[in-house]
mmCIF file of C-alpha atoms in Angstrom:
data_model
loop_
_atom_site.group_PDB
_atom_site.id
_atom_site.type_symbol
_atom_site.label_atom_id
_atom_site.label_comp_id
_atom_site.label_asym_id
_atom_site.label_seq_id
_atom_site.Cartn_x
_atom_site.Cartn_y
_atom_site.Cartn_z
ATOM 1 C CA UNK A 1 132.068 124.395 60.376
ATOM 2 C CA UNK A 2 133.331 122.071 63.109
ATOM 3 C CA UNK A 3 135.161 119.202 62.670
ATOM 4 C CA UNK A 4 135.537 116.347 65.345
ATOM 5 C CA UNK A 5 137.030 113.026 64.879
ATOM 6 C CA UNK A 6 136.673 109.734 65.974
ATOM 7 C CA UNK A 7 139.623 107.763 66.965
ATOM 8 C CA UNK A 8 138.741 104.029 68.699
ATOM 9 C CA UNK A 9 137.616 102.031 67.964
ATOM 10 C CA UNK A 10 137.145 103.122 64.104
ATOM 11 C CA UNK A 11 138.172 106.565 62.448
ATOM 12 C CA UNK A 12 135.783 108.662 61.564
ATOM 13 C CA UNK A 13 135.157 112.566 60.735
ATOM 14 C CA UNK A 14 132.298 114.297 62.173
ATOM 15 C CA UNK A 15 131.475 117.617 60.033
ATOM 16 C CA UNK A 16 128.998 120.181 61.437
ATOM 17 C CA UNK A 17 128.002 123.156 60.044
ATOM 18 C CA UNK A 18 127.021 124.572 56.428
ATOM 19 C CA UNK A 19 128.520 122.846 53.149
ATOM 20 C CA UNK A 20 129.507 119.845 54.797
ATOM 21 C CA UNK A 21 128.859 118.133 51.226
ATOM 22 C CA UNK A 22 131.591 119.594 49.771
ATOM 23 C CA UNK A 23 133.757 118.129 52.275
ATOM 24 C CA UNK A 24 132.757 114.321 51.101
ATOM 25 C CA UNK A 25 135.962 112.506 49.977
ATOM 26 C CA UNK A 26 136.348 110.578 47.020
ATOM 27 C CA UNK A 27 134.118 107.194 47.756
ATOM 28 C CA UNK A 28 135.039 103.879 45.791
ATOM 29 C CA UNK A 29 132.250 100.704 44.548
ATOM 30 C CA UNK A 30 128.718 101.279 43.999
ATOM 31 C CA UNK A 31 126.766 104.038 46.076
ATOM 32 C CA UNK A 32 123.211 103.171 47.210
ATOM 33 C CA UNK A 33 121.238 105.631 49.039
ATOM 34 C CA UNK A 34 118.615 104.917 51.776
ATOM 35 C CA UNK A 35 116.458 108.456 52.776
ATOM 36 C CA UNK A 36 113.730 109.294 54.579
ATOM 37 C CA UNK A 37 110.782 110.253 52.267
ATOM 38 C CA UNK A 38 110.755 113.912 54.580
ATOM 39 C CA UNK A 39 114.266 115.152 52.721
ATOM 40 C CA UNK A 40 113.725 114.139 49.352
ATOM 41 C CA UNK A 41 114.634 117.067 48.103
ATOM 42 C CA UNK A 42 118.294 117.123 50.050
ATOM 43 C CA UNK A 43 118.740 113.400 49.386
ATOM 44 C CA UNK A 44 118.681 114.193 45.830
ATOM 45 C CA UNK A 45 120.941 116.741 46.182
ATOM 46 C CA UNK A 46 123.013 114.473 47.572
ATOM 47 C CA UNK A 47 122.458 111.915 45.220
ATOM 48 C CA UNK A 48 123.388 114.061 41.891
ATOM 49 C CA UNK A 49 126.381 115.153 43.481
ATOM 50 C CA UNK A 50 127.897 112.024 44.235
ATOM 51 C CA UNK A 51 126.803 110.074 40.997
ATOM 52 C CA UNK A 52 124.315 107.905 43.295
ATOM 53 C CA UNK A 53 122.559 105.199 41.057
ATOM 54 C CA UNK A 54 120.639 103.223 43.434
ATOM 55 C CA UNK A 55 118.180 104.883 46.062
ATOM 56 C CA UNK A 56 115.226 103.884 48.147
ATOM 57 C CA UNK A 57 113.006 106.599 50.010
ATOM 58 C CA UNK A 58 110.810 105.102 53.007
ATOM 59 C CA UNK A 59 108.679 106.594 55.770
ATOM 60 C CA UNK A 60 110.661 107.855 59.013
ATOM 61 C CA UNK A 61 109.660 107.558 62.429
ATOM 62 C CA UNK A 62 109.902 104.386 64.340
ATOM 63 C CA UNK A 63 107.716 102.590 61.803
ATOM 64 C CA UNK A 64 111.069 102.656 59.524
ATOM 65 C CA UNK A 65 112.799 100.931 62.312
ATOM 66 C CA UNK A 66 110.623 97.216 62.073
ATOM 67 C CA UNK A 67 111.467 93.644 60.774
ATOM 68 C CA UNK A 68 109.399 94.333 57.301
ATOM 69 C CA UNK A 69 111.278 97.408 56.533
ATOM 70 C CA UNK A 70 114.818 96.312 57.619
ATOM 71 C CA UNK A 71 114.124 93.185 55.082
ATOM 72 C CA UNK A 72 112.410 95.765 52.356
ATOM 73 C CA UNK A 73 115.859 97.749 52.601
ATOM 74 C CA UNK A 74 117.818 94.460 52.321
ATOM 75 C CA UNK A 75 116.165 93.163 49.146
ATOM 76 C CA UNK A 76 116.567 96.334 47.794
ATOM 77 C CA UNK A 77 120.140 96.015 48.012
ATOM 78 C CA UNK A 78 120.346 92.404 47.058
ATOM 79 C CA UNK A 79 117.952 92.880 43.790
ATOM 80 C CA UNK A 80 120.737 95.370 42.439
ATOM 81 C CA UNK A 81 123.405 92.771 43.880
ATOM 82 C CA UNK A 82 125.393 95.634 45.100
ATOM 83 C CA UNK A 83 128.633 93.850 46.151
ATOM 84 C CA UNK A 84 130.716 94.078 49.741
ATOM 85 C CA UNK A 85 132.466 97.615 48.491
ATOM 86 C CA UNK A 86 129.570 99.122 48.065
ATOM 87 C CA UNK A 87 128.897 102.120 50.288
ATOM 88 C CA UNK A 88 125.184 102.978 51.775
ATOM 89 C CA UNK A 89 124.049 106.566 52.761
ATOM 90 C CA UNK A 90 121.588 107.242 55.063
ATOM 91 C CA UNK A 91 120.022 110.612 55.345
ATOM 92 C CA UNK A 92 117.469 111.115 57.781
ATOM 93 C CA UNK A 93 116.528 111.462 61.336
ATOM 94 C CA UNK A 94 117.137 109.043 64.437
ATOM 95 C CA UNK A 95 115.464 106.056 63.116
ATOM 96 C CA UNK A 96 116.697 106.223 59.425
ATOM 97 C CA UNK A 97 120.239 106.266 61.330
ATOM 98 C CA UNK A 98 119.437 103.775 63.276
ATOM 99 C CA UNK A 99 117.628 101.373 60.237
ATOM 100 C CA UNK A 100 120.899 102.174 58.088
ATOM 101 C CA UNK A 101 123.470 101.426 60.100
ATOM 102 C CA UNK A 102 122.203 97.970 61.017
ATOM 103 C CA UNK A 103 120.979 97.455 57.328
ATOM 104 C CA UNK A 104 125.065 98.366 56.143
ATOM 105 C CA UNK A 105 126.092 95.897 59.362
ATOM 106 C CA UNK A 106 123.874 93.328 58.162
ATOM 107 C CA UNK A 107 123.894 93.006 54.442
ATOM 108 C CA UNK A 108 126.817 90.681 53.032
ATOM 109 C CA UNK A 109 127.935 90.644 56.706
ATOM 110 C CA UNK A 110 129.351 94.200 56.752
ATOM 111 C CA UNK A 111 129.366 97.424 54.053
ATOM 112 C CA UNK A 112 130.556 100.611 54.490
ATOM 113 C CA UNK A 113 128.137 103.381 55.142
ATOM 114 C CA UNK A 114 127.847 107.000 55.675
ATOM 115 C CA UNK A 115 125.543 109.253 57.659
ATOM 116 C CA UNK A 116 123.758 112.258 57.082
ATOM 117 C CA UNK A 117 121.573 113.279 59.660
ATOM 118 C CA UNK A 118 119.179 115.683 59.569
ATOM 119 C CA UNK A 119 117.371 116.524 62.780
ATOM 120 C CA UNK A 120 118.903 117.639 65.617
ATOM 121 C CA UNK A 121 118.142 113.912 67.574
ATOM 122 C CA UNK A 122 120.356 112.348 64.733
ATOM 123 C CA UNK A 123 122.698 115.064 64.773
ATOM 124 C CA UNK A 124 123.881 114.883 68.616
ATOM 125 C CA UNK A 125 123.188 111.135 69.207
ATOM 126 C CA UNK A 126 122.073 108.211 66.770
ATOM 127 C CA UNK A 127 124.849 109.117 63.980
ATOM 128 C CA UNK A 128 127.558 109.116 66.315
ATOM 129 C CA UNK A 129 128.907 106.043 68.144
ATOM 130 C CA UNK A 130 128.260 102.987 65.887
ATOM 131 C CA UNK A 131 124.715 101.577 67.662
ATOM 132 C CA UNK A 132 122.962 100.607 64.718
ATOM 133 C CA UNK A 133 119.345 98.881 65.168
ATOM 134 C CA UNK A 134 115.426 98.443 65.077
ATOM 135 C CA UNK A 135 112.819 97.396 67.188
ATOM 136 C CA UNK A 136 110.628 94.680 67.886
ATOM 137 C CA UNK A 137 106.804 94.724 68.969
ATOM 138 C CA UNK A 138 108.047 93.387 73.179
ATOM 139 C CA UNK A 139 110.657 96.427 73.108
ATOM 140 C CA UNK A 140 112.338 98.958 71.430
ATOM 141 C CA UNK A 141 116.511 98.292 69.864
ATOM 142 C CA UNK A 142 116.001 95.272 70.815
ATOM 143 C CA UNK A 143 117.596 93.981 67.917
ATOM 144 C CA UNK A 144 121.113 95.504 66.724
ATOM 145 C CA UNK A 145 124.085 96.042 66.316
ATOM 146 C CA UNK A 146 127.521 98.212 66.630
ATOM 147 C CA UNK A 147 128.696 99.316 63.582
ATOM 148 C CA UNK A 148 130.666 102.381 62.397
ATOM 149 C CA UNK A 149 130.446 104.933 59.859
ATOM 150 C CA UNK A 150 133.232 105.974 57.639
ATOM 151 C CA UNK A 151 131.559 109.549 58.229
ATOM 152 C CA UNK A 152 128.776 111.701 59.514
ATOM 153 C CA UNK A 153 128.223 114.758 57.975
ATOM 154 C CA UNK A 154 125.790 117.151 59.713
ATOM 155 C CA UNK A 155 124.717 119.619 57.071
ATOM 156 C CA UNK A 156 122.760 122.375 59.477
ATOM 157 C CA UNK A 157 120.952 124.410 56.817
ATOM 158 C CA UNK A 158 118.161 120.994 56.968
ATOM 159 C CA UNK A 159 117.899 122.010 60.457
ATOM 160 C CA UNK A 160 115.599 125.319 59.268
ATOM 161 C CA UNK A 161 112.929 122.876 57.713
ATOM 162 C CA UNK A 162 112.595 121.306 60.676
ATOM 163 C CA UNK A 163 108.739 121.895 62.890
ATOM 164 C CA UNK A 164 109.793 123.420 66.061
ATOM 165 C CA UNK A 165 108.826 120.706 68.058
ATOM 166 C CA UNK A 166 111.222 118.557 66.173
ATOM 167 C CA UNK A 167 113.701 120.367 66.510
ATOM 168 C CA UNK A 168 113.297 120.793 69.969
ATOM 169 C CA UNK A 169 113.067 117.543 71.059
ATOM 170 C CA UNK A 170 116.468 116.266 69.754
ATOM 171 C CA UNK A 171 118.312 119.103 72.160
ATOM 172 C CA UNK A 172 116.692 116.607 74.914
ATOM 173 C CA UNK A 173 119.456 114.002 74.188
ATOM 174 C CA UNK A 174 122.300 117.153 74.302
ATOM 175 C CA UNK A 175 120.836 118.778 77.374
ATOM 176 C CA UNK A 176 121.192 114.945 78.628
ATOM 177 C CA UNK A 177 124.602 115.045 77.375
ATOM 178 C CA UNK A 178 125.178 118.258 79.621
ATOM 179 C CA UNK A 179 123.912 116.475 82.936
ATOM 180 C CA UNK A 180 126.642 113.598 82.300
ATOM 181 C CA UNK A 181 129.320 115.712 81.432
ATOM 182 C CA UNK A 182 128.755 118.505 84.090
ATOM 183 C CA UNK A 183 129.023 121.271 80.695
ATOM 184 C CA UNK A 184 126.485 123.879 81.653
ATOM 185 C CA UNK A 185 126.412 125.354 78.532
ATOM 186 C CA UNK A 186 124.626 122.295 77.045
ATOM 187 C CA UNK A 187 122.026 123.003 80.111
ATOM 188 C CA UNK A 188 120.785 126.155 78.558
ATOM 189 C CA UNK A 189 118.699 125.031 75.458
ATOM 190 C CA UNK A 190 115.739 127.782 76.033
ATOM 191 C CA UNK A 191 117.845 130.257 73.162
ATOM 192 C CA UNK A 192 118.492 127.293 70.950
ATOM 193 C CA UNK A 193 116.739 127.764 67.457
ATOM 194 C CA UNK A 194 117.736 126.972 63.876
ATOM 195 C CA UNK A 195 118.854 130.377 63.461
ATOM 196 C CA UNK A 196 120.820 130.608 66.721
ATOM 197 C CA UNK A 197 124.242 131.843 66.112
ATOM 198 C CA UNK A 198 125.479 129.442 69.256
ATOM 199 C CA UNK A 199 123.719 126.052 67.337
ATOM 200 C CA UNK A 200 126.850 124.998 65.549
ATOM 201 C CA UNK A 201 129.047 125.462 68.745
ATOM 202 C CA UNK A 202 126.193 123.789 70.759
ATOM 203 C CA UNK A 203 125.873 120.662 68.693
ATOM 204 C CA UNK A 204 129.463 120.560 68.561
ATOM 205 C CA UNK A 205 129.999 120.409 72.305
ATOM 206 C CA UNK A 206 126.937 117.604 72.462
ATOM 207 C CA UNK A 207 128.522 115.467 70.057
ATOM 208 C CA UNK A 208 132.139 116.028 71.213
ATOM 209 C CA UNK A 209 130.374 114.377 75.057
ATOM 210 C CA UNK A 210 129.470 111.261 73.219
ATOM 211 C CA UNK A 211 132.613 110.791 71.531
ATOM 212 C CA UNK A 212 135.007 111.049 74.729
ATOM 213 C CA UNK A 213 132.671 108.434 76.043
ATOM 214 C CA UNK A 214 131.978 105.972 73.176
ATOM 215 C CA UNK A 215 136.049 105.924 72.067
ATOM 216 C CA UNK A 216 136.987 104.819 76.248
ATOM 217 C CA UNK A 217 133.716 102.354 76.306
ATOM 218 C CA UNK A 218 132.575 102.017 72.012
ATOM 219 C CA UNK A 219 130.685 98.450 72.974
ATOM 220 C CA UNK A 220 129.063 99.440 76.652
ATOM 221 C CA UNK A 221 130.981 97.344 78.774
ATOM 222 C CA UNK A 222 130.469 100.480 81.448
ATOM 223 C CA UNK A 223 131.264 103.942 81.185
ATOM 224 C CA UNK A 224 129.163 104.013 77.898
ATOM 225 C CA UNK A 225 125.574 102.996 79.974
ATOM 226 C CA UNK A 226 125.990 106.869 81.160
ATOM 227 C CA UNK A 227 124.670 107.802 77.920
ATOM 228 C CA UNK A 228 120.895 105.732 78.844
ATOM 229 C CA UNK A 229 120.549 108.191 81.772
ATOM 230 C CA UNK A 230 117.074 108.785 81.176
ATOM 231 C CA UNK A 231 116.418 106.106 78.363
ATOM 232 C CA UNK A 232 114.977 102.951 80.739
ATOM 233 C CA UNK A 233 111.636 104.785 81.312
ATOM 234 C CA UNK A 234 111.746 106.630 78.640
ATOM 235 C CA UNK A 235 111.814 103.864 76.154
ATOM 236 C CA UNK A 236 109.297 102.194 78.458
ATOM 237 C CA UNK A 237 106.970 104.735 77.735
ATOM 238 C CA UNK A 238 107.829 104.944 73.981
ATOM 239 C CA UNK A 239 106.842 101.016 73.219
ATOM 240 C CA UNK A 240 103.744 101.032 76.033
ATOM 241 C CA UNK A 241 102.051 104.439 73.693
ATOM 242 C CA UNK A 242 103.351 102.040 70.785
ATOM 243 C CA UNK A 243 105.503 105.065 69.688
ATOM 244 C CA UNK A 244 103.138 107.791 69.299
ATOM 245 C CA UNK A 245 105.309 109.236 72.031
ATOM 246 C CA UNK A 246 108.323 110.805 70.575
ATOM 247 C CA UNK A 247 111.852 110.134 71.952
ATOM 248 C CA UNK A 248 112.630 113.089 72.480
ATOM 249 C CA UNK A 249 109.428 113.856 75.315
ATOM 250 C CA UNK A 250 109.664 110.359 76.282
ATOM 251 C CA UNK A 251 113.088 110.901 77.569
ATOM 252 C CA UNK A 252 112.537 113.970 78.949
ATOM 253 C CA UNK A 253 109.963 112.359 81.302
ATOM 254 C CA UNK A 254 112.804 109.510 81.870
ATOM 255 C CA UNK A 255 115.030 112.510 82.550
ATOM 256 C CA UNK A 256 112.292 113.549 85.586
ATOM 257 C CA UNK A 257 112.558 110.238 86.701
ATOM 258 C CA UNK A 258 116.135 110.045 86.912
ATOM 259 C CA UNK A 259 116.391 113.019 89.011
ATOM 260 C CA UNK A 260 113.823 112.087 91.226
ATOM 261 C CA UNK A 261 115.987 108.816 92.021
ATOM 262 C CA UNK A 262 118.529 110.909 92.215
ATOM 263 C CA UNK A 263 116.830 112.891 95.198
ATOM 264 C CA UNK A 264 115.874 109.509 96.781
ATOM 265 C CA UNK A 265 119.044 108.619 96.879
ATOM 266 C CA UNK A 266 120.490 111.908 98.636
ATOM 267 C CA UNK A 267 121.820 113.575 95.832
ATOM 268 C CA UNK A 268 121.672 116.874 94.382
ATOM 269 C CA UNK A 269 118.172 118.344 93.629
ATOM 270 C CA UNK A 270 117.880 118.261 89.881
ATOM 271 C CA UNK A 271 114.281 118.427 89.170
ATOM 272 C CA UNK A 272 113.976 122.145 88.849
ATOM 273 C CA UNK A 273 116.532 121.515 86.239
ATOM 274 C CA UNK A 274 114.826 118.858 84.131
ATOM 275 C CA UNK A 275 111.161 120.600 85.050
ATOM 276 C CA UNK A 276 112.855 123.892 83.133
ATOM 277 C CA UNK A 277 113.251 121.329 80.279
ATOM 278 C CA UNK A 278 110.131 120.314 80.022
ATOM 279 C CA UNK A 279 108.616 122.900 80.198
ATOM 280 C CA UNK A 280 110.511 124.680 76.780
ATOM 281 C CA UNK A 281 110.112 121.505 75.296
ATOM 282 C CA UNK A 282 106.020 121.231 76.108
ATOM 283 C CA UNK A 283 105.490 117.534 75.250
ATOM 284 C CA UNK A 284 102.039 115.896 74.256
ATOM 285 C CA UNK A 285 100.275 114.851 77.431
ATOM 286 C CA UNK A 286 101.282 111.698 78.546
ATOM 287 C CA UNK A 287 98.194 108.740 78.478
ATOM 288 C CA UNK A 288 96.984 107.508 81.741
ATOM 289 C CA UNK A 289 99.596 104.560 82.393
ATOM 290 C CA UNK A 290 100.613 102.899 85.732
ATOM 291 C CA UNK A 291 103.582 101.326 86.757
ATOM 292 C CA UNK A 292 102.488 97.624 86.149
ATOM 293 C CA UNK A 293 101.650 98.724 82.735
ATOM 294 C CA UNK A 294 105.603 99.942 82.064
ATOM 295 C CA UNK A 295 106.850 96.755 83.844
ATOM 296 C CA UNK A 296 106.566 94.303 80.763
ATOM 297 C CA UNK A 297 109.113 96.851 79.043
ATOM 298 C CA UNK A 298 111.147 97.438 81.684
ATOM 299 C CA UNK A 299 111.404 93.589 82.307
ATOM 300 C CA UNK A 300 112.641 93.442 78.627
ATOM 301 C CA UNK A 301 114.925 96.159 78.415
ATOM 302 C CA UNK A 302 118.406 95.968 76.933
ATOM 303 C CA UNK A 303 120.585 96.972 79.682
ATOM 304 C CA UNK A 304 119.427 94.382 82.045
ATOM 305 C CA UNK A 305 122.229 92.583 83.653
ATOM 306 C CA UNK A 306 121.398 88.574 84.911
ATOM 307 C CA UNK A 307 117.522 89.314 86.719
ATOM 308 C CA UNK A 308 118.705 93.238 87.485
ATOM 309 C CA UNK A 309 117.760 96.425 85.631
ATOM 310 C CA UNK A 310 120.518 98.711 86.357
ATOM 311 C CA UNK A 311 119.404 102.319 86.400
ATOM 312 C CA UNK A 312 121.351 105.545 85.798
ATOM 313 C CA UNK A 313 120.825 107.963 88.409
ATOM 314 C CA UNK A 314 122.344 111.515 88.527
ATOM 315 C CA UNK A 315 123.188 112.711 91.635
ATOM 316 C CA UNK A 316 124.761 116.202 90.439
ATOM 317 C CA UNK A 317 125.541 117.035 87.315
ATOM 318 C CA UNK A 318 128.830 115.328 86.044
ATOM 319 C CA UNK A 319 128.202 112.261 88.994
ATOM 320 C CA UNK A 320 126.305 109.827 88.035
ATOM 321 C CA UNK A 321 126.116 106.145 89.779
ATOM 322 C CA UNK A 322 124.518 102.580 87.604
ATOM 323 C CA UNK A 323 123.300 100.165 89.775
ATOM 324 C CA UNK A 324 120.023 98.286 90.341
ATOM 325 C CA UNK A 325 117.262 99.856 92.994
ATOM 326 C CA UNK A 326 114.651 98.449 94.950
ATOM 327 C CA UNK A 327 111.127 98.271 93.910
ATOM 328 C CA UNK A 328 110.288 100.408 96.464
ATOM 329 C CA UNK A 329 112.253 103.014 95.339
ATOM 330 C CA UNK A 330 111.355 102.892 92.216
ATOM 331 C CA UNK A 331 107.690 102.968 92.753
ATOM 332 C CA UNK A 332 108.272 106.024 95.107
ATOM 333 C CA UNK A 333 110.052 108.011 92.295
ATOM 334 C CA UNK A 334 106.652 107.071 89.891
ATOM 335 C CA UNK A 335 104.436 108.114 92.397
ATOM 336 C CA UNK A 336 106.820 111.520 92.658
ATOM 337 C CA UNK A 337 106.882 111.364 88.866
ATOM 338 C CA UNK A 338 103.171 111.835 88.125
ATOM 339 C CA UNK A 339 102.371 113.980 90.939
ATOM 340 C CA UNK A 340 105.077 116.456 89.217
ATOM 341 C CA UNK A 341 103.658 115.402 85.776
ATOM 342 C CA UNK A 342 100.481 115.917 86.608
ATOM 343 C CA UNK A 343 100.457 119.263 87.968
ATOM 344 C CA UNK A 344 102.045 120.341 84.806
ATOM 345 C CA UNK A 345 99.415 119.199 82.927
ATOM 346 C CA UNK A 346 101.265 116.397 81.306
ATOM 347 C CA UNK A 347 99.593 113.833 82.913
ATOM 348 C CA UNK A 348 96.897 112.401 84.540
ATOM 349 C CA UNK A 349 97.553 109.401 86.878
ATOM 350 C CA UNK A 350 95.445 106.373 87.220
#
């Protein structure tokens, strides 16, 4: 089992590894529990050994992460009038962190909450770091906020029930982890299965990235944009497919992009890098979709700054530069983009 810990700008444990449960302190007030429908079985576990009275099971994917669910979870909470000690658990993947978190931010103005994630996305990025949110129909985490967990506790035996693609896909966010960082071991995912005997260390070292950066930076004033390398067209391409691309491909193709600004820009070659990525990860093939069609997302998305979208560009692993680009450049890196993408098979331009 490892054990990180966050210091700034709230404490927290991190637990990874197998019987993390056991390692659950004493928790005062009410307990409510908010699962995805996909883990039943483990939130139940959960449940029975922590006395849980009050849970609610919904759907996962992005669909948890809308305006009628967030409010389903709320009145769920208020019809029990669970008071301001009361503590929430989420279990689930990405989006049940992410529809949890803001849910405990939101409800009385602030609860307590805990997090259990169980893919390997959750795991290495949504649990950790206090972004809580869901998204609207113009964008995705558009609405949110930052709000930290008393604990996440990664319990890796879930990981074996995951499809492989799944689990895949999460490693995405860690490999992106490794390209900010400069780590190399979190560049070599191709090993990387549930039964690996290098996972624990692996997720570990992933997590432990996001932490240094989230404890100097926890509310993204600047060092903490690092961590959307990738994430601009990826979660472009996410809302324009209306999420049936999953986060995971969708930012390994922002990854591609990335790197292909990164070449524009005279830095270090990283597209063999990514295109080893992509291909271990084998996304679903991409719809047609032109750059006008991802500029109504990309017009809308988060990390804008005044009129500018600032981009993250790596220019070698462990350098990385945020700034706004010209649109020529960026249309030059799309057209490089599906050229690459398309003689992969991923993608056929239009």
């Amino acid at each position: 089992m490892r054990r990180l810990s966050v210091r700034e700008p709230v404490a927290y444990p991190i637990l990874i590894g197998e019987g993390v449960l056991e390692e659950i302190p004493p928790l005062e007030g009410p307990l409510a529990l908010l699962y995805d429908r996909q883990v039943e079985g483990f939130a139940r576990e959960l449940a029975e050994r922590l006395g849980v009275e009050h849970r609610l099971g919904v759907e996962g994917g992005e669909g948890a992460k809308t305006l009628a669910v967030y409010g389903q979870v709320l009145s769920f909470l208020a019809q029990r009038a669970l008071p301001r000690n009361a503590t929430l658990l989420v279990v689930g993947g990405g989006t049940l962190t992410d529809l949890g978190g803001f849910v405990a931010a939101t409800y009385l103005r602030g609860i307590p909450y805990l997090s259990f994630p169980t893919t390997t996305l959750s795991v290495v990025d949504a649990s950790v770091g206090g972004k809580t949110g869901i998204n609207l129909p113009e964008g995705k985490n558009l609405v949110g906020a930052f709000h930290f967990p008393q604990g996440v506790y990664a319990e890796l035996k879930i990981l074996t029930t995951l499809p492989p693609f799944t689990f895949k896909e999460g490693l995405v966010e860690a490999f992106k982890h490794g390209l900010i960082s400069g780590e190399e071991g979190l560049l070599q995912v191709e090993d990387l299965g549930p039964e690996s005997p290098r996972l624990e260390a692996y997720l570990a070292q992933a997590v432990a990235v996001k932490v240094a950066i989230t404890e100097r930076d926890p509310l993204e004033k600047g060092e903490r944009r690092l961590l959307n390398l990738g994430h601009t067209l990826g979660h472009a391409l996410e809302a324009y497919t209306r999420h049936a691309l999953p986060h995971g491909a969708a930012v390994a193709h922002g990854l591609l992009y990335a790197a292909l600004l990164g070449r524009l820009l005279g830095g270090e070659d990283l597209t063999p890098l990514v295109l080893r990525l992509l291909r271990w990860l084998n996304p679903p093939p991409l719809p047609p979709v032109s750059w006008e069609d991802l500029l109504p997302y990309l017009q809308r998305d988060k990390k804008k700054r005044s009129q500018s979208l600032h981009w993250v560009v790596p220019l070698a692993p462990g350098r990385l530069v945020v700034q706004p680009l010209p649109e020529e450049t960026l249309r030059e890196a799309f057209g490089l983009w599906g050229e690459v993408l398309e003689g992969l098979g991923f993608f056929q331009a239009r």
